[in-house]
Coordinates of N, CA and C in Angstrom, one line a residue:
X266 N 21.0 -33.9 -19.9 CA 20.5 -32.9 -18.9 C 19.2 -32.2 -19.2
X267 N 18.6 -32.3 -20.5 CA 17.4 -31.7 -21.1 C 17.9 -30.4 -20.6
X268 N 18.6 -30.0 -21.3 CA 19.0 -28.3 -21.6 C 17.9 -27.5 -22.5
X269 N 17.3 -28.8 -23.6 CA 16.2 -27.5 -24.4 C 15.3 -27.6 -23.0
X270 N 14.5 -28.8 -22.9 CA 13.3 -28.1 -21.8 C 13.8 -27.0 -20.8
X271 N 15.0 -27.0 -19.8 CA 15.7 -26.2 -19.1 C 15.9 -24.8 -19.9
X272 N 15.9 -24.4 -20.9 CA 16.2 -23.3 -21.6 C 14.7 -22.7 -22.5
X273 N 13.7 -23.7 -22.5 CA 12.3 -23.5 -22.7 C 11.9 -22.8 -21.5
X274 N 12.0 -23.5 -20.6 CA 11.2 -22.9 -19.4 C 11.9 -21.7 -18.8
X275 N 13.3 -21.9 -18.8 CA 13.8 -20.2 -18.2 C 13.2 -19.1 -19.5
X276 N 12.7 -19.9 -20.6 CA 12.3 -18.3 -21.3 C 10.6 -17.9 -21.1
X277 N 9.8 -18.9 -20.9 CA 8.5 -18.8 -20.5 C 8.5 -18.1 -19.2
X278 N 9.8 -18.3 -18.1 CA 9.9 -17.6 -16.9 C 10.4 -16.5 -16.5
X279 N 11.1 -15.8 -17.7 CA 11.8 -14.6 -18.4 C 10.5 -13.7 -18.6
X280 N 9.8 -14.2 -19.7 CA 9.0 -13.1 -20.3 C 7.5 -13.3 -19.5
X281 N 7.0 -13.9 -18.2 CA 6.0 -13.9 -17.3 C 6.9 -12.6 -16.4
X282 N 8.0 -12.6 -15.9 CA 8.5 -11.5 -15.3 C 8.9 -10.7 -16.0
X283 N 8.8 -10.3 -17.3 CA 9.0 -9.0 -18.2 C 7.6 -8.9 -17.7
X284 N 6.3 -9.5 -17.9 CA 5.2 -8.9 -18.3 C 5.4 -8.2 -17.1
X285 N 5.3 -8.9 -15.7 CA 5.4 -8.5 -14.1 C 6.0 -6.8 -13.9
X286 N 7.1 -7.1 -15.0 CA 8.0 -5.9 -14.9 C 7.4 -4.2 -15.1
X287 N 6.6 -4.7 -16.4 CA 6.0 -3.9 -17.4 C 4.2 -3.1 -16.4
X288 N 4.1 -4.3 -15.7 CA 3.0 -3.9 -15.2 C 3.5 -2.7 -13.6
X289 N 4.5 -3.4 -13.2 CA 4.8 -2.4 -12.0 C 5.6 -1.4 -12.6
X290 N 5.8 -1.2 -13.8 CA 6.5 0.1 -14.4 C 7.8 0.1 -14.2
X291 N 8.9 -1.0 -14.1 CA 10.0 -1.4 -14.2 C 10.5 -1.8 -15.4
X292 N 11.3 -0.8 -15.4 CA 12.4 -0.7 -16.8 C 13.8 -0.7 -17.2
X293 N 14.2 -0.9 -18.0 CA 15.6 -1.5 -18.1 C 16.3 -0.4 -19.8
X294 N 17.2 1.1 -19.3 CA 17.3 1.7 -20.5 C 18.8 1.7 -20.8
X295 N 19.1 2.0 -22.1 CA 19.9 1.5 -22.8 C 21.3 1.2 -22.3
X296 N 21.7 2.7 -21.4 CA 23.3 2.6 -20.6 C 23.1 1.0 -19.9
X297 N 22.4 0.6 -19.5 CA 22.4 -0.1 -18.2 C 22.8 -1.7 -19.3
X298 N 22.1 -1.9 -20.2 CA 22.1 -2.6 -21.4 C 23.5 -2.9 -21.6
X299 N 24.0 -1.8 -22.0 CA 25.7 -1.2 -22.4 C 26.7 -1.6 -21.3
X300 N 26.3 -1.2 -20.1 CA 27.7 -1.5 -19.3 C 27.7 -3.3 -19.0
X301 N 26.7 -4.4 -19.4 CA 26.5 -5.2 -19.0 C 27.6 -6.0 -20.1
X302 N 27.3 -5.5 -21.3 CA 28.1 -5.9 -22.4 C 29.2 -5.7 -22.4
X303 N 29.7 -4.4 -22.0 CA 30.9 -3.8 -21.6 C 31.3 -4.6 -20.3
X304 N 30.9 -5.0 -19.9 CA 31.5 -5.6 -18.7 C 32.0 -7.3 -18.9
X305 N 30.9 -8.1 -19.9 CA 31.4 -9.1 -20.8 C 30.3 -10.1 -20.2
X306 N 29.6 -9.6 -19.4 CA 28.5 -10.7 -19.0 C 27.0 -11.1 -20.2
X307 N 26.1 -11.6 -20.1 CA 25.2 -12.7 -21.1 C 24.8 -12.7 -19.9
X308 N 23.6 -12.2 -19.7 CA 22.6 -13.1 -19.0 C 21.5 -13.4 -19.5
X309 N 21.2 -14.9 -18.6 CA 20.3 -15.8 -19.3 C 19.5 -16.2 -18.0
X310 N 17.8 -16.9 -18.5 CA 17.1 -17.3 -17.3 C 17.3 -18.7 -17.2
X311 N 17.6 -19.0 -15.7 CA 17.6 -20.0 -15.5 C 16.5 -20.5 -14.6
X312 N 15.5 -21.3 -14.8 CA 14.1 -22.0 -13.9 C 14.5 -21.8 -12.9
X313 N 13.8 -21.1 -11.8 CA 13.8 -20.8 -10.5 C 13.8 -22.1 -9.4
X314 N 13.1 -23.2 -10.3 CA 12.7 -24.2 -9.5 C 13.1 -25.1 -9.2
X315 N 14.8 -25.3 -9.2 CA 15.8 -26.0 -9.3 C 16.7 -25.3 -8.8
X316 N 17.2 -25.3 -7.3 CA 18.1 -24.1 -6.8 C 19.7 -24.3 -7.1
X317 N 19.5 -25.6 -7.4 CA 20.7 -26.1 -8.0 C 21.4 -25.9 -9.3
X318 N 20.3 -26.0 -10.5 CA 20.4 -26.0 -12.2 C 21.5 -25.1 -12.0
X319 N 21.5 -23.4 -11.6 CA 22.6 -22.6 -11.7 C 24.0 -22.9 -12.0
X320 N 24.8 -23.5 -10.6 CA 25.1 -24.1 -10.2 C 25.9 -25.2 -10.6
X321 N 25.4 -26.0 -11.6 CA 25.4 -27.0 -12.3 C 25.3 -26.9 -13.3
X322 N 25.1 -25.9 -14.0 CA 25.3 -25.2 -15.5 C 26.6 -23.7 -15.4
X323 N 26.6 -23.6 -14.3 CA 28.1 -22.4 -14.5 C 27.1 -21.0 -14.6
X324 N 25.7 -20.9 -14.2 CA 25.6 -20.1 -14.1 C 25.1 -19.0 -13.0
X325 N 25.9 -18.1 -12.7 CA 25.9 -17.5 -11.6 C 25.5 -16.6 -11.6
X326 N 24.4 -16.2 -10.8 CA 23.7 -14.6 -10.4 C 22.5 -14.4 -12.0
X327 N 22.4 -15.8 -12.5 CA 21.9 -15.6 -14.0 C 22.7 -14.9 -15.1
X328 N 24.2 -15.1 -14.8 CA 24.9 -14.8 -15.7 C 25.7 -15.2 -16.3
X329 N 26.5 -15.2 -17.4 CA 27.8 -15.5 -17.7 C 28.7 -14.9 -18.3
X330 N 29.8 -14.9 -17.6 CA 31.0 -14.2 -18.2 C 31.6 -15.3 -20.0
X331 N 31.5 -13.6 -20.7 CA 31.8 -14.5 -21.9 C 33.0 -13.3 -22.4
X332 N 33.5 -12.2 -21.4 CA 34.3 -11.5 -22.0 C 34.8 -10.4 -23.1
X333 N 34.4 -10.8 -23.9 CA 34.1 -10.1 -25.0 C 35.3 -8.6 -25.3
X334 N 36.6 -9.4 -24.7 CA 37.7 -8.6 -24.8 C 39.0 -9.2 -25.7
X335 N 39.3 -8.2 -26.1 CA 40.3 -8.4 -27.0 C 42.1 -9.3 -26.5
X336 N 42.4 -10.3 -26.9 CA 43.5 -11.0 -26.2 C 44.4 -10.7 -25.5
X337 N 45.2 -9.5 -26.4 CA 45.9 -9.2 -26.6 C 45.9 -7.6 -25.5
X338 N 44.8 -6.8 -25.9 CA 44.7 -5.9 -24.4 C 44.2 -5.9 -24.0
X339 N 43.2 -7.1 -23.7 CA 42.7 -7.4 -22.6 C 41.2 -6.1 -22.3
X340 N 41.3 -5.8 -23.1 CA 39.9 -4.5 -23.7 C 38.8 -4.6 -24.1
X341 N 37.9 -4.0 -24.2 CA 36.4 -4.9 -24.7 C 36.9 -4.2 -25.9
X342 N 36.8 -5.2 -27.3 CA 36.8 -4.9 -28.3 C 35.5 -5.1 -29.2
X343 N 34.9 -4.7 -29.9 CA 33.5 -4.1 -30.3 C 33.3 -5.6 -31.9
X344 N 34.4 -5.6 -32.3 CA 34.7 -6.8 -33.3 C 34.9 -8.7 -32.5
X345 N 35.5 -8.2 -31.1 CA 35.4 -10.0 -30.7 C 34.0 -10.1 -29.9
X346 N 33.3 -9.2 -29.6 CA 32.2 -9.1 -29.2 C 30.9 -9.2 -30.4
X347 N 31.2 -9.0 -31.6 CA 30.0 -9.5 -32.3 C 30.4 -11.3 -32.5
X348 N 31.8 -11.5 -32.7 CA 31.8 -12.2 -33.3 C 31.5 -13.6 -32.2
X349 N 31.7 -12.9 -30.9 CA 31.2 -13.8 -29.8 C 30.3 -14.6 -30.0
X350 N 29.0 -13.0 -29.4 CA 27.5 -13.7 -29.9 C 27.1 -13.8 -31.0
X351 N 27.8 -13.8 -32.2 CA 27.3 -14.7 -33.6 C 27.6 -16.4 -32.8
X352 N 28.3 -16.4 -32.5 CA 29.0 -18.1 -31.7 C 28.3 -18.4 -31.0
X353 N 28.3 -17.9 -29.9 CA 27.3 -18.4 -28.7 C 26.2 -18.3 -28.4
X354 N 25.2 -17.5 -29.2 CA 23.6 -17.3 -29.1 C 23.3 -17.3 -30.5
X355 N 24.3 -16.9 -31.6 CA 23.4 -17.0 -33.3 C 22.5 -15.6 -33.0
X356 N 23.0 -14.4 -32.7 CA 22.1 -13.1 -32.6 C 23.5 -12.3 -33.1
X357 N 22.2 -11.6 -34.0 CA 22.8 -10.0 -34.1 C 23.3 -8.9 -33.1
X358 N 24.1 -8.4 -32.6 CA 23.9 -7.4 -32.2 C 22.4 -6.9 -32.1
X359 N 21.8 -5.9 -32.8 CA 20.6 -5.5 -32.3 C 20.1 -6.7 -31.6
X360 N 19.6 -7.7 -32.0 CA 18.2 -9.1 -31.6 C 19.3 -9.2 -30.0
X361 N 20.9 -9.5 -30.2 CA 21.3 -9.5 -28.4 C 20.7 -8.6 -27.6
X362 N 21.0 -7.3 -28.2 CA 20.6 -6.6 -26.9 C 18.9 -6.4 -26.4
X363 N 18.4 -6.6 -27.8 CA 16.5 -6.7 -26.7 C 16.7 -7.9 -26.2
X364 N 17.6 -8.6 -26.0 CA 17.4 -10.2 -25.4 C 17.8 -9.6 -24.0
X365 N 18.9 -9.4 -24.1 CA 19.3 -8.9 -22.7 C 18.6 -7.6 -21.8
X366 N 17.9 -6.7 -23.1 CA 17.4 -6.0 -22.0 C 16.3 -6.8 -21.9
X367 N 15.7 -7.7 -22.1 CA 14.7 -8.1 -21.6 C 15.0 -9.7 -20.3
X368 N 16.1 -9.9 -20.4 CA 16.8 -10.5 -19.1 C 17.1 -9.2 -18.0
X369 N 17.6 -8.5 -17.9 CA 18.1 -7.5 -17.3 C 16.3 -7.3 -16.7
X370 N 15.7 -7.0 -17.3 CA 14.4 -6.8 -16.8 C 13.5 -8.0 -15.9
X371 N 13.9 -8.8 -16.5 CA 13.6 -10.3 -15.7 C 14.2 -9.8 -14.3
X372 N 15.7 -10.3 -14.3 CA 16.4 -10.0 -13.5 C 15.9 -9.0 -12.0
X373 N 15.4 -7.9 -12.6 CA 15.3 -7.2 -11.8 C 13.8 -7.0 -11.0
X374 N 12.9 -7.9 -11.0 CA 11.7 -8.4 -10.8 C 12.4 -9.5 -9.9
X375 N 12.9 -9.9 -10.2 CA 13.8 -11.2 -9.3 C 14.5 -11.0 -8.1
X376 N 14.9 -9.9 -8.4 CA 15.7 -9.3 -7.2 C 14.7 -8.6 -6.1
X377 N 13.4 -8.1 -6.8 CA 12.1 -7.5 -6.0 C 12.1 -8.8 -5.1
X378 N 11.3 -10.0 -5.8 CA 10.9 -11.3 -5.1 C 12.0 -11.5 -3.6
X379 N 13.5 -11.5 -3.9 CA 14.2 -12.5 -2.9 C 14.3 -10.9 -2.1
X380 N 14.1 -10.1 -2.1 CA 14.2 -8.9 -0.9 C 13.4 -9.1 0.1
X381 N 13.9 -9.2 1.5 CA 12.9 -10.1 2.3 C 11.6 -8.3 2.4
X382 N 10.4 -8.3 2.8 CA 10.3 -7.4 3.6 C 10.5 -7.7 5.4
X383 N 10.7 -6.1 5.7 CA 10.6 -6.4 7.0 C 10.1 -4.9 7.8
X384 N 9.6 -5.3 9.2 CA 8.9 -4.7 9.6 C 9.4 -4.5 10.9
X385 N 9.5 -3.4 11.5 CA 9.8 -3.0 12.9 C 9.3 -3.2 14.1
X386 N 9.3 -3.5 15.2 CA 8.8 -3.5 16.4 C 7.4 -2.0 16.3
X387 N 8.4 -1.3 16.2 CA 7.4 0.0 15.9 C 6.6 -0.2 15.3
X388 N 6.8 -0.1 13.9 CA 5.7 -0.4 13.1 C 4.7 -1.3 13.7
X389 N 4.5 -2.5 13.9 CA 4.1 -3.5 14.1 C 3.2 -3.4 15.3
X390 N 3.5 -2.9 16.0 CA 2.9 -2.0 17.4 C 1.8 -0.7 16.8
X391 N 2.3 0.4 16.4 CA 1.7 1.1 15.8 C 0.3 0.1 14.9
X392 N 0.3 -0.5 14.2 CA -0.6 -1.3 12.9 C -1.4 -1.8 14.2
X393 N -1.1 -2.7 15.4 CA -1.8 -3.3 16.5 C -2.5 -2.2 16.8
X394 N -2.6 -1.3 17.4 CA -3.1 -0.3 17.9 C -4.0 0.5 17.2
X395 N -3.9 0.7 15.6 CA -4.9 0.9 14.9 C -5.9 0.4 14.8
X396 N -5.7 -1.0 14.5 CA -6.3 -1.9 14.4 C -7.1 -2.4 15.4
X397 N -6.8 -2.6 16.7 CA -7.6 -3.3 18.0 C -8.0 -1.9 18.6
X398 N -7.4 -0.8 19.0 CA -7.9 0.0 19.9 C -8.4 0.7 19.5
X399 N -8.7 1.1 18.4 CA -9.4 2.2 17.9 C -11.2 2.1 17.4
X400 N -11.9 2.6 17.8 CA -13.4 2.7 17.6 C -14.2 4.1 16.9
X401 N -15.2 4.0 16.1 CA -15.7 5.0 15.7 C -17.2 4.6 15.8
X402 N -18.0 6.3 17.0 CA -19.1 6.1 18.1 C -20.2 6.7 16.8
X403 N -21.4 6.1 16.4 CA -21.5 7.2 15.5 C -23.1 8.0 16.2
X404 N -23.3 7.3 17.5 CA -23.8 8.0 18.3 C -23.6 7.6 20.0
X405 N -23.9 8.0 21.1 CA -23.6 7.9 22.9 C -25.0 8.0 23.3
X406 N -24.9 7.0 23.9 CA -26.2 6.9 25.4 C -26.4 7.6 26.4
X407 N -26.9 8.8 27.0 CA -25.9 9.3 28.2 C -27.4 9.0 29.3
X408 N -27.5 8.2 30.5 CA -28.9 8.3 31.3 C -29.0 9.4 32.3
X409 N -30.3 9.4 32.1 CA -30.7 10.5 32.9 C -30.1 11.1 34.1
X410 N -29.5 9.6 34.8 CA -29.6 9.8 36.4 C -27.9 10.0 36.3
X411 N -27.6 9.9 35.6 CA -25.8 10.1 35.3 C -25.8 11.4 35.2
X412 N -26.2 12.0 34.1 CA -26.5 13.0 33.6 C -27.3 14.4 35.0
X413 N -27.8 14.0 36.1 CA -28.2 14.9 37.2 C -27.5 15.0 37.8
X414 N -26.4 14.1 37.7 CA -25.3 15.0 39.1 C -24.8 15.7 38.6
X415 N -24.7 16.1 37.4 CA -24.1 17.7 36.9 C -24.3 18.5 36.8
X416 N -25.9 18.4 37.3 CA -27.2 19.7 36.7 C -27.5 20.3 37.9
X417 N -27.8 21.4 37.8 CA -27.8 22.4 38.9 C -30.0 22.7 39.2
X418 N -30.5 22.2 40.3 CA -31.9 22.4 39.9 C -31.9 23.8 40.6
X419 N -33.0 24.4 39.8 CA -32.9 26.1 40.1 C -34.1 25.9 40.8
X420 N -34.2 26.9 41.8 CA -35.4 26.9 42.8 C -36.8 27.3 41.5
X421 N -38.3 27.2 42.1 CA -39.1 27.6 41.8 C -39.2 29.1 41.3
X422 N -38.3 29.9 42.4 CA -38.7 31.1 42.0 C -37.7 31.5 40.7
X423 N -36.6 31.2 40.8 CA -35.7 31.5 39.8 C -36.0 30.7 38.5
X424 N -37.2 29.7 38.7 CA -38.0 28.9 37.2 C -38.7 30.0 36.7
X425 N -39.6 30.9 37.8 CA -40.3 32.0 37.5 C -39.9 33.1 36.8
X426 N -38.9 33.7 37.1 CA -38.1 34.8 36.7 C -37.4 34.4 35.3
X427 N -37.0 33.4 35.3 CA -36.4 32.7 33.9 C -37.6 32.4 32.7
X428 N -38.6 32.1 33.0 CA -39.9 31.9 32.5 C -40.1 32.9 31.7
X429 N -40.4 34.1 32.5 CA -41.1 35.3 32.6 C -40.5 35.9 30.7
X430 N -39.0 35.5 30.4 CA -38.0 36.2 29.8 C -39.0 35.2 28.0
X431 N -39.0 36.4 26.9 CA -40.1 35.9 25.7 C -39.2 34.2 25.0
X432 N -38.5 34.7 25.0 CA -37.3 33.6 24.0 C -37.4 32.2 25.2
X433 N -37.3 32.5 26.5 CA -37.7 31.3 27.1 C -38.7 30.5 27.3
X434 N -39.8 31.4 27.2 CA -41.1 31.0 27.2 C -41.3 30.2 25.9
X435 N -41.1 30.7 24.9 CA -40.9 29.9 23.4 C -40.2 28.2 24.1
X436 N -39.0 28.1 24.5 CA -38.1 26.9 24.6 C -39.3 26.3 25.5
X437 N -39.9 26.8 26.9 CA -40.9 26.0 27.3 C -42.1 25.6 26.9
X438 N -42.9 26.1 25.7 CA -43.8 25.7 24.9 C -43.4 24.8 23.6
X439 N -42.3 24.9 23.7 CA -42.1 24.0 22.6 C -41.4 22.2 23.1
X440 N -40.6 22.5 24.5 CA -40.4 21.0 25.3 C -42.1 20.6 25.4
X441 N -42.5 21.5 25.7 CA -43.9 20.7 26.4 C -45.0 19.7 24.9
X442 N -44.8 21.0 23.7 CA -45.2 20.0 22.9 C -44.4 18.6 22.2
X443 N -43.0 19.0 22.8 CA -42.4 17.5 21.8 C -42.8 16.4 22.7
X444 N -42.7 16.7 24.3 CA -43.3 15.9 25.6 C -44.4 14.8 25.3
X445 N -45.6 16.0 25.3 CA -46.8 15.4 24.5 C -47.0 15.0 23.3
X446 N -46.3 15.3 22.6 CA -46.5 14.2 21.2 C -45.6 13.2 21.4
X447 N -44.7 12.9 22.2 CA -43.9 11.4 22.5 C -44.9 10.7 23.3
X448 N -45.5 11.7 24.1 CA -46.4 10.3 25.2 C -47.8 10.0 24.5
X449 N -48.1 10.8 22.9 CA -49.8 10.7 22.4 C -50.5 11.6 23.1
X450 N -50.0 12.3 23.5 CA -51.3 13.2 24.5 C -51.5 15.1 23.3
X451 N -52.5 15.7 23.6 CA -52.0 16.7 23.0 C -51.8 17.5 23.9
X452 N -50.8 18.9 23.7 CA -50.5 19.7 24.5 C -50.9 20.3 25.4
X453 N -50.4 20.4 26.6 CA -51.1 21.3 27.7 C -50.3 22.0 28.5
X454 N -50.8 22.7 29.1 CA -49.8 23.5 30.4 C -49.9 23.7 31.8
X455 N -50.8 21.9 31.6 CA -51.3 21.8 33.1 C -49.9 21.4 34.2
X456 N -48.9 21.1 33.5 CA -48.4 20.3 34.4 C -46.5 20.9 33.3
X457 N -46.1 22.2 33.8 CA -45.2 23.4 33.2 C -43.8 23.1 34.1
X458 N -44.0 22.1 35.0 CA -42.9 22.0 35.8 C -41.5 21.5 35.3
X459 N -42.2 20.3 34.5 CA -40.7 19.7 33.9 C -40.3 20.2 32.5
X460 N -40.9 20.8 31.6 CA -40.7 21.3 30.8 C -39.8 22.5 31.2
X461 N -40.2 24.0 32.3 CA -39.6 24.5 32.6 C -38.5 24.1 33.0
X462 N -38.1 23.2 33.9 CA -37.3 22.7 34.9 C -36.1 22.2 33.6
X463 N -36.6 21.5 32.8 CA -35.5 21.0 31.2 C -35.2 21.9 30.7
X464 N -35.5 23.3 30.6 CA -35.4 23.9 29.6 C -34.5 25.0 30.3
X465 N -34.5 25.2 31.5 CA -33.6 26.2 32.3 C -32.3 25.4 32.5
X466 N -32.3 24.0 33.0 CA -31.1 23.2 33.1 C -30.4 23.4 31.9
X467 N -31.0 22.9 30.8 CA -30.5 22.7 29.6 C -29.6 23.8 29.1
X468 N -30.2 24.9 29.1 CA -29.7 26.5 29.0 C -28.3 27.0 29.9

């Protein structure tokens, strides 16, 4: 059945998801170690890439029950449990259990993988809507003649009387020169109408 290759490659596929483990900060501490033993299971990696090998080796969920209880009451006893895995792995106590917590760690990287994600109508709507409908203007066009049906034109005489006031006269000498330095011309006040007229709307 090439059980060493099969048993090569679940450990090359063990300690690539330890590293996985280590990087997303998934850890495996000592209780968790303990109850696994206490419970009588051994787990071991089995190559992912054979959905069958499991299966066909007796091993289930990447584990195996080996017991590790005493005959007689049926107890986890701490003496048939070394003498287990002296038999069935050739490990010490200490060397089993970094073995296992570093299965248990596998393991649980594995269980990340087969969790489907999933995503809600909501959500999914909400992400659309971000995404397509949303815009950012980082300036607006607005034209002139759009812009006059909102504007109120003040008669002549009320241009005059508005004029007259110092702080407005400032706002009209100062339209008039940005006017003429946009068209190349230099300033004048021959022609006070639209500058006035901009600067009272505007206000």
């Amino acid at each position: 059945m090439g059980l060493m290759r099969v048993a090569l490659d679940g450990l090359v596929e063990r300690e690539l998801l330890v590293n996985e483990a280590n990087r997303l900060g998934i850890t495996v501490n000592e209780e968790e170690v303990t109850d696994e033993i206490y419970n009588g299971f051994i787990h071991v990696s089995v190559p992912s890439d054979n959905a069958g090998l499991s299966s066909s080796l007796n091993v289930m969920d990447g584990k195996v029950y080996a017991g590790f209880r005493d005959p007689k009451t049926k107890r986890f006893e701490l003496k048939v449990y070394e003498r287990s895995i002296k038999a069935l792995v050739g490990r010490s106590p200490t060397e089993f259990r970094e073995e296992q917590a570093r299965e248990l760690l596998a393991a649980k990287v594995r269980d990340i993988v087969r969790t489907p994600v999933r995503v809600s109508e909501v959500e999914a709507f909400e992400s659309y809507v971000d995404e397509k409908s949303t815009a950012t203007l980082t300036y607006l066009q607005v034209r002139q003649s759009w812009a006059a049906k909102y504007v109120v034109s003040p008669s002549p005489g009320e241009l005059d009387t508005w004029e007259k006031e110092t702080e407005n006269k400032a706002l009209v000498d100062a339209a008039m020169k940005e006017r003429s330095t946009k068209d190349g011309r230099r300033p004048t006040r021959s022609s006070p109408t639209y500058a006035r007229t901009w600067c009272a709307t505007c206000t």
